[in-house]
Short mmCIF file of C-alpha atoms in Angstrom, two decimals:
data_model
loop_
_atom_site.label_atom_id
_atom_site.label_comp_id
_atom_site.label_asym_id
_atom_site.label_seq_id
_atom_site.Cartn_x
_atom_site.Cartn_y
_atom_site.Cartn_z
CA UNK R 6 84.65 88.99 96.06
CA UNK R 7 83.87 91.11 99.10
CA UNK R 8 82.16 94.35 99.97
CA UNK R 9 84.56 95.90 102.52
CA UNK R 10 86.25 98.32 100.20
CA UNK R 11 84.91 101.24 101.98
CA UNK R 12 86.95 100.18 105.15
CA UNK R 13 89.97 101.62 103.33
CA UNK R 14 89.31 105.31 102.38
CA UNK R 15 92.63 106.31 100.77
CA UNK R 16 95.30 104.76 98.67
CA UNK R 17 98.57 104.53 100.67
CA UNK R 18 100.38 106.77 98.19
CA UNK R 19 97.69 109.46 98.69
CA UNK R 20 97.90 108.94 102.51
CA UNK R 21 101.62 109.29 102.49
CA UNK R 22 101.46 112.57 100.61
CA UNK R 23 98.97 114.22 103.15
CA UNK R 24 100.62 113.02 106.33
CA UNK R 25 102.35 116.05 107.80
CA UNK R 26 103.37 114.45 111.15
CA UNK R 27 105.06 111.27 112.19
CA UNK R 28 101.91 109.35 112.61
CA UNK R 29 100.16 106.60 110.71
CA UNK R 30 96.51 105.42 110.99
CA UNK R 31 96.10 102.75 113.63
CA UNK R 32 94.94 100.06 111.14
CA UNK R 33 98.54 100.06 109.64
CA UNK R 34 100.35 99.62 112.96
CA UNK R 35 101.52 96.06 113.58
CA UNK R 36 100.75 94.82 117.06
CA UNK R 37 103.43 92.56 118.67
CA UNK R 38 106.12 92.96 116.01
CA UNK R 39 107.75 96.11 117.04
CA UNK R 40 111.02 94.59 118.29
CA UNK R 41 111.31 92.62 115.01
CA UNK R 42 110.95 95.65 112.99
CA UNK R 43 113.66 97.49 115.01
CA UNK R 44 116.13 94.66 114.90
CA UNK R 45 119.00 95.14 112.38
CA UNK R 46 119.11 92.25 109.95
CA UNK R 47 122.14 91.08 108.08
CA UNK R 48 122.36 90.11 104.46
CA UNK R 49 121.28 86.52 103.68
CA UNK R 50 123.97 84.54 102.03
CA UNK R 51 121.76 83.35 99.20
CA UNK R 52 123.50 82.28 96.01
CA UNK R 53 123.46 83.77 92.54
CA UNK R 54 122.64 80.90 90.16
CA UNK R 55 123.85 81.16 86.55
CA UNK R 56 120.83 79.80 84.51
CA UNK R 57 122.94 79.29 81.36
CA UNK R 58 125.55 77.27 83.28
CA UNK R 59 122.79 74.93 84.57
CA UNK R 60 122.33 73.61 81.13
CA UNK R 61 125.98 73.27 79.95
CA UNK R 62 127.60 69.93 79.49
CA UNK R 63 130.54 70.37 81.80
CA UNK R 64 131.49 70.73 85.47
CA UNK R 65 129.96 74.14 85.63
CA UNK R 66 126.45 72.59 85.44
CA UNK R 67 127.20 70.25 88.34
CA UNK R 68 128.46 73.13 90.42
CA UNK R 69 125.45 75.37 89.73
CA UNK R 70 123.05 72.42 90.32
CA UNK R 71 124.57 71.80 93.84
CA UNK R 72 124.21 75.60 94.58
CA UNK R 73 120.63 75.49 93.38
CA UNK R 74 119.76 72.46 95.54
CA UNK R 75 121.30 73.96 98.61
CA UNK R 76 119.25 77.22 98.07
CA UNK R 77 116.05 75.38 97.42
CA UNK R 78 116.35 73.18 100.48
CA UNK R 79 117.61 75.88 102.95
CA UNK R 80 116.36 79.29 101.81
CA UNK R 81 113.66 78.68 99.23
CA UNK R 82 114.91 81.55 97.17
CA UNK R 83 117.90 82.62 95.18
CA UNK R 84 119.20 85.21 92.71
CA UNK R 85 119.33 84.29 89.07
CA UNK R 86 121.81 85.66 86.47
CA UNK R 87 122.32 84.87 82.86
CA UNK R 88 118.57 84.30 82.61
CA UNK R 89 117.99 85.69 79.11
CA UNK R 90 115.79 88.60 79.99
CA UNK R 91 117.53 91.56 78.44
CA UNK R 92 118.53 94.35 80.85
CA UNK R 93 116.84 96.92 78.67
CA UNK R 94 113.58 95.06 78.92
CA UNK R 95 113.94 94.83 82.73
CA UNK R 96 114.72 98.39 83.12
CA UNK R 97 111.86 99.22 80.69
CA UNK R 98 109.29 97.27 82.75
CA UNK R 99 110.42 98.91 85.93
CA UNK R 100 110.35 102.39 84.34
CA UNK R 101 106.87 101.90 82.98
CA UNK R 102 105.63 100.68 86.43
CA UNK R 103 107.20 103.65 88.08
CA UNK R 104 105.60 106.02 85.58
CA UNK R 105 102.17 104.50 86.12
CA UNK R 106 102.27 105.10 89.92
CA UNK R 107 103.39 108.77 89.18
CA UNK R 108 100.09 109.27 87.27
CA UNK R 109 97.37 111.39 88.78
CA UNK R 110 95.10 109.48 91.13
CA UNK R 111 92.07 109.95 89.03
CA UNK R 112 93.87 108.46 85.99
CA UNK R 113 94.99 105.35 88.11
CA UNK R 114 91.49 104.87 89.36
CA UNK R 115 90.31 104.06 85.90
CA UNK R 116 91.89 100.64 86.63
CA UNK R 117 90.55 100.23 90.15
CA UNK R 118 89.97 96.85 91.84
CA UNK R 119 86.82 98.12 93.52
CA UNK R 120 83.72 97.60 91.50
CA UNK R 121 81.35 100.45 92.19
CA UNK R 122 83.87 101.69 94.80
CA UNK R 123 83.03 98.75 97.07
CA UNK R 124 83.11 95.25 95.63
CA UNK R 125 86.65 93.85 95.64
CA UNK R 126 88.24 92.03 92.69
CA UNK R 127 91.77 90.79 92.56
CA UNK R 128 92.76 92.37 89.33
CA UNK R 129 93.31 96.12 88.95
CA UNK R 130 94.88 99.01 90.82
CA UNK R 131 94.38 99.23 94.57
CA UNK R 132 95.15 97.35 97.76
CA UNK R 133 94.46 93.87 99.07
CA UNK R 134 90.94 93.07 100.28
CA UNK R 135 89.91 94.26 103.69
CA UNK R 136 88.25 91.19 105.25
CA UNK R 137 87.64 92.48 108.79
CA UNK R 138 87.74 95.73 110.76
CA UNK R 139 90.79 94.66 112.90
CA UNK R 140 92.91 93.49 109.88
CA UNK R 141 96.39 94.93 109.87
CA UNK R 142 96.91 96.77 106.45
CA UNK R 143 100.01 96.89 104.40
CA UNK R 144 101.66 100.17 103.46
CA UNK R 145 101.78 99.62 99.78
CA UNK R 146 99.59 100.12 96.55
CA UNK R 147 99.68 97.66 93.72
CA UNK R 148 98.58 97.02 90.05
CA UNK R 149 97.64 93.28 89.82
CA UNK R 150 96.94 91.78 86.40
CA UNK R 151 96.27 88.34 84.95
CA UNK R 152 98.63 87.67 82.10
CA UNK R 153 97.78 83.96 81.33
CA UNK R 154 95.76 82.19 80.14
CA UNK R 155 96.03 84.96 77.48
CA UNK R 156 92.27 84.68 76.53
CA UNK R 157 91.39 85.56 80.12
CA UNK R 158 93.28 88.82 80.10
CA UNK R 159 91.12 91.76 81.21
CA UNK R 160 92.87 94.24 78.85
CA UNK R 161 90.72 97.17 79.98
CA UNK R 162 92.53 97.01 83.36
CA UNK R 163 95.98 97.24 81.65
CA UNK R 164 97.13 100.80 81.78
CA UNK R 165 97.39 102.80 78.49
CA UNK R 166 99.91 105.29 80.14
CA UNK R 167 102.73 105.16 79.81
CA UNK R 168 101.99 104.28 76.11
CA UNK R 169 104.40 101.31 76.12
CA UNK R 170 103.00 99.65 79.34
CA UNK R 171 100.87 96.99 77.70
CA UNK R 172 103.51 96.05 75.08
CA UNK R 173 106.37 95.81 77.43
CA UNK R 174 104.38 93.91 79.96
CA UNK R 175 103.39 91.21 77.30
CA UNK R 176 107.09 91.03 76.11
CA UNK R 177 108.47 90.92 79.68
CA UNK R 178 106.21 88.18 80.89
CA UNK R 179 106.67 86.12 77.64
CA UNK R 180 110.50 86.15 78.33
CA UNK R 181 109.96 85.33 81.98
CA UNK R 182 107.76 82.24 81.05
CA UNK R 183 110.70 80.66 79.41
CA UNK R 184 112.89 81.27 82.48
CA UNK R 185 110.13 79.62 84.62
CA UNK R 186 109.97 76.50 82.47
CA UNK R 187 113.94 76.23 82.46
CA UNK R 188 113.91 76.48 86.30
CA UNK R 189 111.16 73.94 86.72
CA UNK R 190 113.02 71.38 84.54
CA UNK R 191 116.15 71.97 86.54
CA UNK R 192 114.20 71.45 89.69
CA UNK R 193 112.72 68.22 88.56
CA UNK R 194 116.14 66.97 87.57
CA UNK R 195 117.54 67.74 91.08
CA UNK R 196 114.91 65.54 92.48
CA UNK R 197 115.71 62.76 89.98
CA UNK R 198 112.11 62.62 88.82
CA UNK R 199 111.35 60.30 85.84
CA UNK R 200 110.53 63.27 83.74
CA UNK R 201 112.25 66.63 83.65
CA UNK R 202 108.97 68.20 82.60
CA UNK R 203 107.16 66.92 85.75
CA UNK R 204 106.52 70.35 87.30
CA UNK R 205 106.04 72.00 83.80
CA UNK R 206 103.24 69.42 83.11
CA UNK R 207 101.68 69.80 86.51
CA UNK R 208 100.90 73.38 85.70
CA UNK R 209 98.15 72.32 83.13
CA UNK R 210 96.70 73.92 80.21
CA UNK R 211 94.98 76.67 82.15
CA UNK R 212 97.99 77.56 84.26
CA UNK R 213 97.90 81.08 85.65
CA UNK R 214 100.46 83.80 85.28
CA UNK R 215 99.80 87.09 87.22
CA UNK R 216 101.91 90.32 87.55
CA UNK R 217 102.01 92.43 90.63
CA UNK R 218 103.54 95.84 90.50
CA UNK R 219 103.94 97.11 94.01
CA UNK R 220 104.62 100.65 95.12
CA UNK R 221 105.74 101.29 98.78
CA UNK R 222 105.57 104.96 99.62
CA UNK R 223 107.73 106.69 102.18
CA UNK R 224 106.40 105.85 105.65
CA UNK R 225 106.79 108.18 108.68
CA UNK R 226 106.95 105.37 111.19
CA UNK R 227 108.75 102.42 109.56
CA UNK R 228 109.38 100.65 112.94
CA UNK R 229 105.56 100.17 113.25
CA UNK R 230 104.38 99.40 109.78
CA UNK R 231 104.97 96.65 107.20
CA UNK R 232 105.11 97.31 103.51
CA UNK R 233 103.98 93.75 103.16
CA UNK R 234 103.25 91.54 106.14
CA UNK R 235 104.95 88.13 106.67
CA UNK R 236 103.64 85.52 104.32
CA UNK R 237 104.67 82.66 101.88
CA UNK R 238 103.61 82.69 98.34
CA UNK R 239 100.77 80.39 97.45
CA UNK R 240 102.32 79.78 93.95
CA UNK R 241 104.53 77.46 92.14
CA UNK R 242 107.21 80.18 92.01
CA UNK R 243 107.59 83.92 91.76
CA UNK R 244 110.14 85.76 89.62
CA UNK R 245 110.76 89.13 91.26
CA UNK R 246 112.47 92.35 90.08
CA UNK R 247 113.24 94.34 93.21
CA UNK R 248 114.14 98.03 93.41
CA UNK R 249 117.84 98.27 92.49
CA UNK R 250 118.46 101.14 94.96
CA UNK R 251 116.11 100.53 97.91
CA UNK R 252 116.07 97.42 100.11
CA UNK R 253 113.35 96.21 102.48
CA UNK R 254 112.66 92.56 101.51
CA UNK R 255 113.51 90.12 104.26
CA UNK R 256 113.32 86.30 104.56
CA UNK R 257 112.80 84.23 107.71
CA UNK R 258 115.09 81.33 108.46
CA UNK R 259 115.27 79.45 111.74
CA UNK R 260 113.42 82.28 113.60
CA UNK R 261 115.69 84.97 112.21
CA UNK R 262 114.94 87.66 109.71
CA UNK R 263 117.65 88.30 106.99
CA UNK R 264 117.88 91.03 104.41
CA UNK R 265 117.66 89.77 100.84
CA UNK R 266 120.59 91.41 99.05
CA UNK R 267 120.11 93.54 95.88
CA UNK R 268 122.09 92.50 92.70
CA UNK R 269 121.07 94.65 89.77
CA UNK R 270 119.51 92.84 86.74
CA UNK R 271 119.27 89.50 88.42
CA UNK R 272 115.86 87.98 89.04
CA UNK R 273 114.95 86.96 92.55
CA UNK R 274 113.27 83.54 92.49
CA UNK R 275 110.92 82.74 95.37
CA UNK R 276 109.65 79.13 95.70
CA UNK R 277 105.85 78.87 96.58
CA UNK R 278 103.65 76.65 98.54
CA UNK R 279 102.51 74.69 95.58
CA UNK R 280 106.19 73.60 94.85
CA UNK R 281 106.73 72.69 98.51
CA UNK R 282 103.74 70.52 98.40
CA UNK R 283 104.49 68.82 95.08
CA UNK R 284 108.10 68.27 96.13
CA UNK R 285 106.86 66.63 99.47
CA UNK R 286 108.84 69.32 101.41
CA UNK R 287 112.17 68.93 99.74
CA UNK R 288 112.02 72.44 98.43
CA UNK R 289 110.96 75.21 100.88
CA UNK R 290 108.43 78.01 100.45
CA UNK R 291 109.97 80.75 102.50
CA UNK R 292 108.20 83.23 104.82
CA UNK R 293 109.11 86.75 103.72
CA UNK R 294 108.11 90.31 104.36
CA UNK R 295 108.76 93.82 103.14
CA UNK R 296 109.80 96.69 105.52
CA UNK R 297 108.98 100.33 105.01
CA UNK R 298 111.33 103.20 104.59
CA UNK R 299 111.14 106.70 106.10
CA UNK R 300 113.05 108.46 103.36
CA UNK R 301 112.65 106.50 100.18
CA UNK R 302 109.88 105.04 98.05
CA UNK R 303 110.26 101.48 96.84
CA UNK R 304 109.04 99.60 93.70
CA UNK R 305 108.92 95.89 92.70
CA UNK R 306 107.47 93.91 89.89
CA UNK R 307 106.64 90.22 90.56
CA UNK R 308 105.46 87.60 88.02
CA UNK R 309 103.84 84.55 89.76
CA UNK R 310 102.96 81.25 88.38
CA UNK R 311 100.17 78.86 89.58
CA UNK R 312 98.92 75.47 88.64
CA UNK R 313 95.54 75.56 86.78
CA UNK R 314 93.11 76.42 89.59
CA UNK R 315 90.75 73.51 88.61
CA UNK R 316 93.53 70.93 89.11
CA UNK R 317 94.52 69.20 92.35
CA UNK R 318 98.10 69.07 93.68
CA UNK R 319 99.76 66.62 96.05
CA UNK R 320 103.19 65.29 96.81
CA UNK R 321 104.81 63.44 93.79
CA UNK R 322 104.41 59.68 94.24
CA UNK R 323 108.11 59.34 93.33
CA UNK R 324 109.07 61.37 96.43
CA UNK R 325 107.13 59.28 98.92
CA UNK R 326 108.47 56.03 100.57
CA UNK R 327 108.59 54.40 103.92
CA UNK R 328 111.35 56.70 105.23
CA UNK R 329 109.57 59.86 103.92
CA UNK R 330 105.84 59.50 103.78
CA UNK R 331 103.59 62.21 102.29
CA UNK R 332 103.84 65.39 104.30
CA UNK R 333 100.79 67.14 102.83
CA UNK R 334 97.28 66.32 101.83
CA UNK R 335 95.95 66.54 98.31
CA UNK R 336 94.19 69.89 97.70
CA UNK R 337 92.37 71.61 94.82
CA UNK R 338 94.37 74.73 93.85
CA UNK R 339 91.27 76.90 93.83
CA UNK R 340 90.50 76.05 97.40
CA UNK R 341 94.08 76.60 98.32
CA UNK R 342 94.26 79.99 96.94
CA UNK R 343 90.92 80.95 98.62
CA UNK R 344 92.40 79.80 101.89
CA UNK R 345 95.65 81.65 101.18
CA UNK R 346 94.03 85.08 101.07
CA UNK R 347 91.90 84.28 104.13
CA UNK R 348 94.98 83.31 106.19
CA UNK R 349 96.97 86.17 104.71
CA UNK R 350 94.61 88.67 106.04
CA UNK R 351 94.88 87.10 109.53
CA UNK R 352 98.65 86.83 109.29
CA UNK R 353 98.73 83.01 109.34
CA UNK R 354 99.98 80.37 106.91
CA UNK R 355 97.51 78.21 104.98
CA UNK R 356 100.14 75.48 104.13
CA UNK R 357 100.15 74.58 107.80
CA UNK R 358 96.60 73.33 107.62
CA UNK R 359 97.65 70.72 104.91
CA UNK R 360 100.35 69.09 106.89
CA UNK R 361 99.73 65.37 107.69
#
């Protein structure tokens, strides 16, 4: 926890509402990235994977598995259809999140991530931690909540308005947990690991599930400001519901930024650093970012999964041989996550520090 909360005086949503001219505070302006922001990206040709077909006993499963392998090895993300999460539940989760951000500021501040207005905690409503005066800030507000282990939920930080928020969040994340397990089994099978449950078992009894509802207000200078700065996820994987009408998410591949396409009622799956390490680099954790929009607000809901923070992760012994030695060092997950946030605030990648 830190004590630099006072360095950020206003929520971005509040700031966006009072800006009457095309200027943004200097701490949001990205230095050295202006030309990247202005460049027009094209849609990434990432596949839509049919989860149900992955587990059939016919040729469709083989076809979906080959599409999945190509996506994991080249993009590190893909869209998922036939995932079993009802469209009404997905819509309900997005509506509840949107309604929360529409609440009066004083109501939202009941769930603040600043203890006493200063001391930062990861859970709650607010922004990411400000670690230094020259840190570039993101043009977004968020509600970040631990969902699992269930006995570690801080239910007082779960909004009571809208009234169905707590219930729909519980039901939605429960459904997503089954999707995550199915995907991890399919990924272990692709790598021909001895046990299809290899990645599931690596999670451990105290595996973490967190949800992040992110709100990106309209920004008067989108060419200068990131909604979310370039980063890779320090997780096993993330299941993401993106805004079905406003784009902005981009993925980096071979030095080029690509727009991530919107396909309503699919889940976007983003592979995290923990999986890249455990798969010994076979599966990629992609660098991605969120651009801002001058005319439209944007909302997303992400569910991310992490190995138990007290456990260590390392490349699977089954994926190491003379031709392909271990690419990453062993690391305790708790230490990795701590390094992740430190590097994120500086705009660097913690996974680079583990490469052998």
